[in-house]
Coordinates of C-alpha atoms in Angstrom, one line a residue:
M240 CA 18.9 22.6 40.9
R241 CA 20.1 19.3 39.6
G242 CA 20.9 17.0 42.5
I243 CA 18.1 14.7 43.1
H244 CA 16.5 15.2 39.7
L245 CA 19.5 13.3 38.3
L246 CA 18.5 10.3 40.4
A247 CA 14.7 10.3 40.2
A248 CA 13.9 12.0 36.9
G249 CA 17.1 12.1 34.9
L250 CA 17.5 8.4 35.2
G251 CA 13.8 7.8 34.9
L252 CA 14.0 4.5 36.7
A253 CA 10.3 4.2 37.2
G254 CA 9.3 1.7 39.7
L255 CA 12.8 0.5 40.6
L256 CA 11.9 0.5 44.2
G257 CA 9.1 -1.9 43.9
G258 CA 11.4 -4.9 44.0
A259 CA 14.1 -3.4 46.1
L260 CA 12.5 -1.7 49.1
P261 CA 9.4 -2.8 51.0
V262 CA 7.5 0.3 50.1
G263 CA 4.4 0.4 48.7
T264 CA 13.8 14.8 11.4
A265 CA 14.9 18.0 10.8
V266 CA 12.6 21.0 11.3
P267 CA 14.0 24.3 9.9
A268 CA 13.3 27.4 12.0
A269 CA 10.9 28.6 9.4
A270 CA 8.7 25.6 10.0
A271 CA 7.9 26.8 13.5
R272 CA 4.3 27.9 13.3
P273 CA 3.4 31.3 14.8
V274 CA 1.2 31.0 17.8
P275 CA -1.4 33.7 18.6
S276 CA -0.4 35.7 21.7
P277 CA -2.2 34.4 24.7
P278 CA -3.8 36.9 27.2
A279 CA -1.5 38.4 29.8
P280 CA -1.3 36.3 32.9
A281 CA -3.4 37.3 35.9
W282 CA -0.8 37.5 38.6
H283 CA -1.7 36.7 42.3
P284 CA 0.2 35.7 45.5
C285 CA 1.9 32.4 45.2
P286 CA 0.4 29.5 47.3
P287 CA 1.8 29.1 50.8
E288 CA 3.5 25.8 50.0
Q289 CA 5.8 27.6 47.7
K290 CA 7.7 29.0 50.6
D291 CA 10.8 30.3 48.8
L292 CA 8.6 32.2 46.2
V293 CA 6.4 33.6 49.0
A294 CA 9.5 34.8 50.9
A295 CA 10.9 36.5 47.7
G296 CA 7.7 38.3 47.2
A297 CA 7.0 36.4 43.9
E298 CA 3.7 36.5 42.0
C299 CA 2.2 33.4 40.4
A300 CA -0.2 32.8 37.5
S301 CA -1.7 30.1 35.3
L302 CA -1.2 30.6 31.5
P303 CA -3.5 28.8 28.9
V304 CA -1.5 27.4 26.0
P305 CA -2.6 25.0 23.2
L306 CA -2.2 21.4 23.9
D307 CA -1.2 21.1 20.2
H308 CA 0.5 24.2 19.1
A309 CA -0.3 23.3 15.5
D310 CA -4.0 23.7 16.5
P311 CA -4.0 27.0 18.4
G312 CA -7.8 27.2 18.5
G313 CA -8.1 23.8 20.0
R314 CA -7.9 22.3 23.5
T315 CA -5.8 24.2 25.9
I316 CA -3.7 23.3 29.0
R317 CA -2.4 25.5 31.7
I318 CA 1.1 26.3 32.6
A319 CA 2.1 27.4 36.1
L320 CA 4.2 30.4 36.2
S321 CA 6.1 32.5 38.8
R322 CA 7.6 36.0 38.6
V323 CA 10.0 38.0 40.6
R324 CA 10.1 41.5 39.2
A325 CA 13.4 43.1 38.2
K326 CA 14.7 45.1 41.2
D327 CA 16.6 47.4 38.9
P328 CA 14.0 48.6 36.5
A329 CA 16.2 51.4 35.2
H330 CA 18.6 48.7 33.8
R331 CA 16.0 46.0 33.1
R332 CA 17.1 43.7 30.3
G333 CA 14.0 41.5 30.0
I334 CA 12.8 38.0 31.2
L335 CA 14.9 35.1 32.3
L336 CA 13.5 31.5 32.3
S337 CA 15.2 28.4 33.4
N338 CA 14.8 24.6 33.6
P339 CA 16.4 22.4 36.2
G340 CA 16.8 19.2 34.2
G341 CA 15.3 15.8 34.4
P342 CA 13.3 15.4 32.3
G343 CA 10.6 15.4 34.9
G344 CA 11.8 18.3 37.0
T345 CA 9.4 21.0 38.0
G346 CA 10.7 24.5 37.8
L347 CA 8.4 27.1 39.4
A348 CA 11.1 28.2 41.8
T349 CA 14.2 27.3 39.8
T350 CA 14.9 30.7 38.3
L351 CA 14.7 32.2 41.8
E352 CA 17.5 29.9 43.0
L353 CA 19.8 31.4 40.4
R354 CA 19.9 34.6 42.3
K355 CA 22.4 33.2 44.7
T356 CA 25.0 33.1 41.9
L357 CA 23.7 35.8 39.6
K358 CA 23.8 38.3 42.4
A359 CA 23.3 41.9 41.1
V360 CA 22.7 40.5 37.6
A361 CA 19.4 39.0 38.8
D362 CA 18.1 42.5 39.6
R363 CA 18.1 43.3 35.8
Y364 CA 15.6 40.5 34.9
D365 CA 12.1 39.5 35.7
L366 CA 12.8 36.0 37.0
I367 CA 10.2 33.7 35.4
G368 CA 9.8 30.2 36.8
F369 CA 7.5 27.6 35.2
D370 CA 6.5 23.9 35.6
P371 CA 6.8 22.2 32.2
R372 CA 3.5 20.8 30.9
F373 CA 2.0 17.8 32.7
L374 CA 4.3 18.4 35.7
G375 CA 3.7 20.0 39.1
G376 CA 1.1 22.8 38.7
S377 CA 0.9 22.6 34.8
T378 CA -2.1 20.4 34.0
P379 CA -0.4 17.5 35.8
L380 CA -0.7 14.2 34.2
H381 CA -1.3 11.4 36.8
C382 CA -0.7 7.8 36.3
A383 CA -2.8 5.2 38.1
P384 CA -1.5 4.3 41.5
A385 CA 1.0 1.5 41.8
G386 CA -0.2 -1.6 43.6
P387 CA 1.5 -2.9 46.7
A388 CA 5.1 -3.4 46.2
A389 CA 6.3 -7.0 45.7
P390 CA 8.1 -8.5 48.6
P391 CA 11.9 -8.0 48.1
R392 CA 13.7 -11.1 47.0
S393 CA 16.0 -12.8 49.4
V394 CA 17.8 -14.7 46.5
T395 CA 18.1 -13.3 43.0
S396 CA 20.2 -13.3 39.9
P397 CA 21.1 -10.7 37.2
R398 CA 18.5 -12.2 34.8
A399 CA 15.9 -12.2 37.6
D400 CA 16.7 -8.5 38.3
F401 CA 16.4 -7.7 34.6
E402 CA 13.0 -9.5 34.4
D403 CA 11.8 -7.6 37.5
G404 CA 12.8 -4.3 35.9
L405 CA 11.0 -5.3 32.7
W406 CA 7.8 -6.0 34.7
R407 CA 8.0 -2.7 36.4
S408 CA 8.4 -0.9 33.1
R409 CA 5.3 -2.7 31.7
S410 CA 3.4 -1.8 34.8
T411 CA 4.4 1.8 34.6
A412 CA 3.3 2.0 30.9
E413 CA 0.0 0.4 31.8
R414 CA -0.6 2.7 34.8
C415 CA 0.1 5.8 32.8
A416 CA -2.2 4.8 29.9
R417 CA -5.0 3.8 32.3
P418 CA -6.6 7.0 33.6
S419 CA -9.3 8.5 31.4
G420 CA -8.0 11.3 29.2
N421 CA -4.3 10.4 29.4
A422 CA -4.2 8.9 25.9
A423 CA -5.1 12.3 24.5
L424 CA -2.4 14.0 26.5
L425 CA 0.6 11.7 26.4
P426 CA 1.5 12.3 22.6
Y427 CA 2.0 16.0 23.6
A428 CA 4.6 15.3 26.3
S429 CA 7.6 16.3 24.2
T430 CA 10.6 18.7 24.5
R431 CA 9.5 20.6 21.4
D432 CA 6.1 21.2 23.0
V433 CA 7.8 22.5 26.1
A434 CA 9.9 24.9 24.0
R435 CA 6.7 26.1 22.3
D436 CA 5.2 26.7 25.7
M437 CA 8.3 28.8 26.6
D438 CA 7.7 30.9 23.5
A439 CA 4.0 31.2 24.5
I440 CA 5.1 32.5 27.9
R441 CA 7.4 35.1 26.2
A442 CA 4.5 36.2 24.0
A443 CA 2.1 36.5 26.9
L444 CA 4.5 38.6 28.8
G445 CA 4.8 41.0 25.8
E446 CA 8.6 40.4 25.4
P447 CA 10.3 40.3 22.0
K448 CA 12.9 37.9 23.2
L449 CA 13.7 35.7 26.2
S450 CA 16.8 34.8 28.2
Y451 CA 17.3 31.4 29.6
Y452 CA 19.5 29.1 31.7
G453 CA 19.1 25.3 31.6
V454 CA 21.1 22.5 33.0
S455 CA 21.3 18.8 31.9
Y456 CA 18.0 18.1 30.2
G457 CA 17.3 21.8 30.5
A458 CA 20.3 22.5 28.5
D459 CA 19.0 20.3 25.6
L460 CA 15.6 22.0 26.0
G461 CA 17.4 25.3 25.5
A462 CA 19.1 24.1 22.4
V463 CA 15.7 22.9 21.0
Y464 CA 14.4 26.4 21.7
T465 CA 17.2 28.0 19.6
Q466 CA 16.3 25.7 16.7
L467 CA 12.6 26.5 16.8
F468 CA 12.7 30.1 17.7
P469 CA 16.2 31.5 16.7
R470 CA 15.1 35.1 16.5
R471 CA 13.5 35.0 19.9
V472 CA 16.7 34.4 21.8
D473 CA 18.4 37.1 23.8
R474 CA 21.0 35.6 26.3
L475 CA 20.9 31.8 26.4
V476 CA 23.1 29.7 28.7
I477 CA 23.2 25.8 28.6
D478 CA 25.0 23.8 31.1
S479 CA 25.8 20.1 30.7
S480 CA 24.4 19.2 27.3
T481 CA 24.4 16.1 25.1
D482 CA 25.2 15.0 21.5
P483 CA 22.3 16.1 19.3
D484 CA 22.9 13.1 16.9
A485 CA 22.4 10.5 19.6
T486 CA 19.2 9.2 21.1
Q487 CA 18.6 9.0 24.9
Y488 CA 19.3 5.4 25.1
E489 CA 22.6 5.9 23.2
L490 CA 23.5 8.7 25.6
F491 CA 22.8 6.5 28.6
R492 CA 25.1 3.8 27.2
R493 CA 27.8 6.3 26.4
S494 CA 27.9 7.4 30.1
G495 CA 29.2 4.0 31.2
E496 CA 32.9 4.6 30.4
P497 CA 33.2 8.1 32.1
L498 CA 31.3 6.7 35.0
E499 CA 33.9 3.9 35.4
R500 CA 36.7 6.5 35.1
G501 CA 35.0 8.5 37.8
L502 CA 34.8 5.4 40.1
D503 CA 38.5 4.9 39.5
A504 CA 39.2 8.5 40.6
W505 CA 37.1 7.9 43.7
A506 CA 38.9 4.6 44.4
A507 CA 42.3 6.2 44.2
W508 CA 41.1 8.9 46.7
T509 CA 39.6 6.3 49.0
A510 CA 42.8 4.2 48.9
R511 CA 44.7 7.3 50.2
H512 CA 42.4 7.2 53.2
A513 CA 42.7 3.5 53.7
D514 CA 42.9 3.8 57.5
T515 CA 39.6 5.6 57.6
Y516 CA 37.5 3.5 55.2
R517 CA 39.3 0.1 55.2
L518 CA 38.4 -0.7 51.6
G519 CA 41.9 -1.1 50.3
R520 CA 45.2 0.5 50.0
T521 CA 45.3 0.8 46.3
G522 CA 42.7 2.0 43.8
P523 CA 42.4 -1.5 42.2
E524 CA 41.8 -3.0 45.7
V525 CA 39.0 -0.5 46.5
R526 CA 37.4 -1.1 43.0
A527 CA 37.6 -4.8 43.7
A528 CA 35.7 -4.3 47.0
V529 CA 32.9 -2.6 45.1
E530 CA 32.7 -5.3 42.4
R531 CA 32.6 -8.0 45.2
L532 CA 29.8 -6.1 46.8
L533 CA 27.8 -6.0 43.6
A534 CA 28.6 -9.6 42.7
G535 CA 27.1 -10.6 46.1
A536 CA 24.0 -8.4 45.8
E537 CA 23.3 -10.1 42.4
R538 CA 22.8 -13.3 44.5
R539 CA 21.5 -12.0 47.8
P540 CA 20.4 -8.4 48.1
V541 CA 22.1 -6.5 50.9
P542 CA 19.9 -5.9 54.0
V543 CA 20.1 -2.3 55.4
G544 CA 17.6 -1.5 58.0
R545 CA 14.2 -2.6 56.8
A546 CA 15.4 -2.5 53.1
R547 CA 17.0 -5.1 50.9
L548 CA 19.1 -3.5 48.3
G549 CA 19.6 -5.4 45.1
A550 CA 22.4 -4.7 42.6
P551 CA 20.4 -2.4 40.3
L552 CA 19.6 -0.1 43.2
L553 CA 23.2 -0.3 44.5
R554 CA 24.5 0.7 41.1
L555 CA 22.0 3.6 41.1
I556 CA 23.3 4.8 44.5
L557 CA 26.9 4.5 43.4
R558 CA 26.1 6.6 40.3
Q559 CA 24.4 9.2 42.3
F560 CA 27.5 9.7 44.6
V561 CA 30.2 9.4 42.0
Q562 CA 28.9 12.3 39.9
H563 CA 30.6 14.9 42.0
Q564 CA 34.1 14.8 43.4
E565 CA 33.1 16.5 46.6
D566 CA 31.0 13.4 47.3
D567 CA 34.0 11.1 47.5
P568 CA 33.9 10.9 51.4
A569 CA 30.1 10.2 51.3
L570 CA 30.5 7.4 48.8
A571 CA 33.4 5.9 50.8
R572 CA 31.2 5.9 53.9
T573 CA 28.3 4.4 52.0
V574 CA 30.4 1.6 50.5
R575 CA 31.9 0.8 53.8
T576 CA 28.4 0.5 55.3
L577 CA 27.1 -1.7 52.5
V578 CA 30.2 -4.0 52.6
D579 CA 29.7 -4.4 56.3
A580 CA 25.9 -5.1 55.8
S581 CA 26.6 -7.7 53.1
A582 CA 28.9 -9.5 55.5
G583 CA 26.1 -9.7 58.1
R584 CA 27.4 -7.0 60.4
P585 CA 24.9 -4.7 62.1
V586 CA 25.0 -1.3 60.4
E587 CA 23.4 2.1 60.9
P588 CA 23.1 4.0 57.6
D589 CA 24.8 7.4 57.9
G590 CA 23.0 10.6 56.9
E591 CA 23.7 10.5 53.2
L592 CA 22.5 6.9 52.7
A593 CA 19.6 7.1 55.1
G594 CA 18.5 10.4 53.4
L595 CA 18.8 8.9 50.0
L596 CA 16.7 5.8 50.9
A597 CA 14.2 7.9 52.7
F598 CA 13.8 10.1 49.6
L599 CA 13.3 7.1 47.3
E600 CA 10.2 6.2 49.3
T601 CA 8.6 9.5 48.9
P602 CA 5.8 10.5 46.4
A603 CA 8.2 13.2 45.1
A604 CA 10.7 10.5 44.0
Q605 CA 8.0 8.5 42.3
D606 CA 6.5 11.5 40.6
G607 CA 10.0 12.5 39.3
M608 CA 10.5 9.1 37.8
T609 CA 7.1 9.0 36.2
G610 CA 7.6 12.6 34.8
G611 CA 10.9 11.5 33.4
A612 CA 9.2 8.6 31.5
L613 CA 6.6 11.0 30.0
F614 CA 9.2 13.0 28.1
M615 CA 11.7 10.3 27.4
C616 CA 8.9 8.3 25.8
G617 CA 7.2 11.3 24.2
D618 CA 10.2 12.4 22.2
G619 CA 10.9 10.7 18.9
G620 CA 14.6 11.3 19.1
W621 CA 17.1 13.8 20.6
P622 CA 17.0 14.9 23.3
A623 CA 15.2 11.7 24.2
G624 CA 13.9 8.7 22.3
G625 CA 15.6 5.8 20.6
W626 CA 14.6 3.0 22.9
P627 CA 14.9 -0.5 21.3
A628 CA 11.5 -2.3 21.0
D629 CA 12.9 -5.7 21.7
P630 CA 13.5 -6.2 25.5
E631 CA 16.2 -8.7 24.7
A632 CA 18.3 -6.1 23.1
Y633 CA 18.8 -4.5 26.5
W634 CA 19.8 -7.8 28.0
R635 CA 22.4 -8.5 25.2
N636 CA 23.8 -5.0 25.8
I637 CA 24.0 -5.6 29.6
V638 CA 25.9 -8.9 29.1
R639 CA 28.3 -7.4 26.6
A640 CA 29.0 -4.4 28.8
R641 CA 30.1 -6.3 31.8
A642 CA 33.6 -7.0 30.8
A643 CA 34.7 -3.4 30.2
Q644 CA 32.2 -1.7 32.6
P645 CA 31.5 -4.1 35.4
V646 CA 30.0 -1.6 37.8
F647 CA 28.0 0.7 35.6
G648 CA 27.5 -1.2 32.4
P649 CA 24.4 -3.2 33.6
L650 CA 22.9 0.1 34.8
V651 CA 23.3 2.3 31.7
N652 CA 22.5 -0.5 29.2
D653 CA 19.2 -1.5 30.9
M654 CA 15.7 -0.4 30.0
T655 CA 16.0 2.8 32.0
A656 CA 12.7 4.2 30.8
P657 CA 9.6 2.1 29.9
C658 CA 9.5 3.5 26.3
A659 CA 9.8 0.1 24.6
V660 CA 6.4 -0.8 26.1
W661 CA 4.8 2.7 26.1
K662 CA 1.2 2.8 24.9
T663 CA 1.5 5.9 22.7
R664 CA 4.0 6.8 20.0
P665 CA 5.9 10.1 19.5
R666 CA 4.2 12.6 17.2
E667 CA 7.4 14.2 15.9
S668 CA 10.9 13.0 15.1
A669 CA 14.2 14.1 16.5
T670 CA 15.2 17.8 16.6
R671 CA 18.2 18.4 14.3
I672 CA 20.4 21.3 15.4
A673 CA 22.0 23.5 12.9
N674 CA 22.1 27.3 13.6
D675 CA 24.3 30.2 14.5
V676 CA 22.4 31.6 17.4
P677 CA 24.7 33.0 20.0
V678 CA 24.8 30.5 23.0
L679 CA 27.0 30.2 26.0
M680 CA 27.7 26.5 26.8
L681 CA 29.3 25.1 29.9
Q682 CA 30.6 21.6 30.5
A683 CA 32.6 19.7 33.1
R684 CA 35.3 17.7 31.3
R685 CA 34.8 14.7 33.6
D686 CA 31.0 14.7 33.6
G687 CA 29.9 11.1 34.1
N688 CA 26.3 11.7 33.3
V689 CA 26.6 13.6 30.0
P690 CA 30.1 12.9 28.5
Y691 CA 32.2 15.8 27.4
D692 CA 32.4 14.8 23.8
G693 CA 28.6 15.2 23.6
A694 CA 28.9 18.8 24.4
L695 CA 31.6 19.2 21.8
A696 CA 29.3 17.7 19.2
L697 CA 26.5 20.2 20.1
H698 CA 29.1 23.0 20.2
R699 CA 29.9 22.2 16.5
K700 CA 26.3 22.3 15.6
L701 CA 25.6 25.6 17.4
T702 CA 28.1 27.5 15.3
G703 CA 27.5 30.7 17.2
S704 CA 28.2 29.2 20.5
R705 CA 31.1 29.5 22.9
L706 CA 32.1 26.7 25.3
V707 CA 33.3 27.1 28.8
T708 CA 35.1 23.9 30.1
A709 CA 35.6 23.2 33.8
D710 CA 38.3 20.6 34.5
I711 CA 36.2 19.0 37.3
R712 CA 34.2 15.8 37.9
S713 CA 30.7 17.1 38.2
H714 CA 27.3 17.2 36.5
G715 CA 26.7 20.9 36.2
V716 CA 29.1 23.8 36.3
Y717 CA 27.4 27.1 37.0
G718 CA 26.3 27.9 40.6
R719 CA 28.0 25.0 42.3
G720 CA 28.9 27.2 45.2
A721 CA 25.2 28.0 46.0
E722 CA 24.6 24.2 46.1
G723 CA 27.3 23.7 48.8
R724 CA 29.9 22.4 46.4
T725 CA 33.1 23.9 45.3
A726 CA 32.4 26.9 43.1
V727 CA 34.1 27.4 39.6
P728 CA 34.6 31.2 39.9
C729 CA 35.9 31.5 36.3
A730 CA 32.7 29.9 34.9
D731 CA 30.4 31.9 37.2
R732 CA 32.1 35.2 36.1
V733 CA 31.7 34.4 32.4
V734 CA 28.0 33.6 32.8
N735 CA 27.2 36.6 34.9
A736 CA 29.1 39.0 32.5
Y737 CA 27.2 37.5 29.6
L738 CA 23.7 37.6 31.2
G739 CA 24.5 41.0 32.6
G740 CA 24.5 42.3 29.0
G741 CA 28.0 41.6 27.8
R742 CA 29.1 39.8 24.7
L743 CA 30.0 36.1 24.3
P744 CA 33.7 35.4 24.9
A745 CA 35.9 35.9 21.9
A746 CA 36.9 32.3 22.1
D747 CA 36.2 29.2 24.1
V748 CA 37.3 29.3 27.7
T749 CA 38.9 26.6 29.9
C750 CA 38.6 27.1 33.6
P751 CA 41.3 25.6 35.8
A752 CA 40.1 23.0 38.4
P753 CA 39.4 24.7 41.7
P754 CA 40.8 23.2 44.9
V755 CA 38.4 20.8 46.6
A756 CA 38.4 20.7 50.3
R757 CA 37.3 17.2 51.6

């Protein structure tokens, strides 16, 4: 549910491949305006391309909602929905929605995927999937096609890489503003509007309340829903959330330190397997090998197959792998391959690296990156926003970060989203969280994408919440076993007991680290 969205959408690095691969203020709850109930959805069989939904016997529909919820009689857009009916109607609790993260992730089948971990609890809900507005099947907002990719550089520098990224950001902003009609839609790509769409779905289905699971950006979306519609919440679970007093750019910058700590943990593990990976016999030796690799790529991009991988893309790849402790072997294999390639040795990318590079060339990756930009630039503040207008501010932050964060500092301080050059301005300011809605929160203590102290900050704002902490290096806690990772049974049990109709835990819960086989 999270994996690749973290790379493509969550980071929002729109157009990064163009130069790297040869491929083409406070709003109180009372201010939330009531929205007239839309008509009940007309359900029909899901399209054949939605294979998992078809196999599950799901129904699909398209729901009209206001483009501007403050003008319910004005222009409408359509939200793509799916539904798997409760299999235990005698004990049916209601509807369960979800969001897979991003921003930029589609979610038509996401709630369905929760069944693997929910087990019998899933039978008590109508499982409702939806694509957020302007994504997937929900009145998709398309940017103009990118032109042919610039030939990859054979010689570069950190400043040249930065200038290339700035050019790509400007290009993305231009492309997304260009198609006729986009200017009228872009200001309504916001988290608050997605939360309002969720409430319209609830109303259209005739439900007094909704239940919800959201991970990463989806967790922040859930928190926004509690602020706008506190009396419409039944059971709400948010997994891997952020500090509601920070902007998106601040949150990216804060991830540098935990990412470096995660790299140190990986380096120590790799040193214990020095005979296999030959990257060093101590953690500092392994880290030094990575830093040498990046220093070289900042002068000459690394040739791998038909691609040349510059330092910005290498940092992105490293971040993707270092997120989860189970990926330590894959990261070690990848670094070994890249070190050999940088030395001029012939290499054949293994499955993980080859698959990642292949995905980055797909339309799905590009769409995810663009979708992420829509919402990161459409929000005026938390859970996104806050991007400096002066491009040189990013460069200064990159330079300052190198001393303490040599591997990830240049990545997390860069212009990750093109919001500084975006052609429209946000309509609303940041969402300020302050309520006592009962919420179950989950967070990995060593999350390198959304640091643990951010979840603690949100926990303090959500005074009715309980926090489940997992002592693991991961982005996302619930349902890890269903994704082929090491499950956290303690966390899964707490979530299932709560969604199954139980109460919140009496106090916060700390789950011990499960053993990791690798």
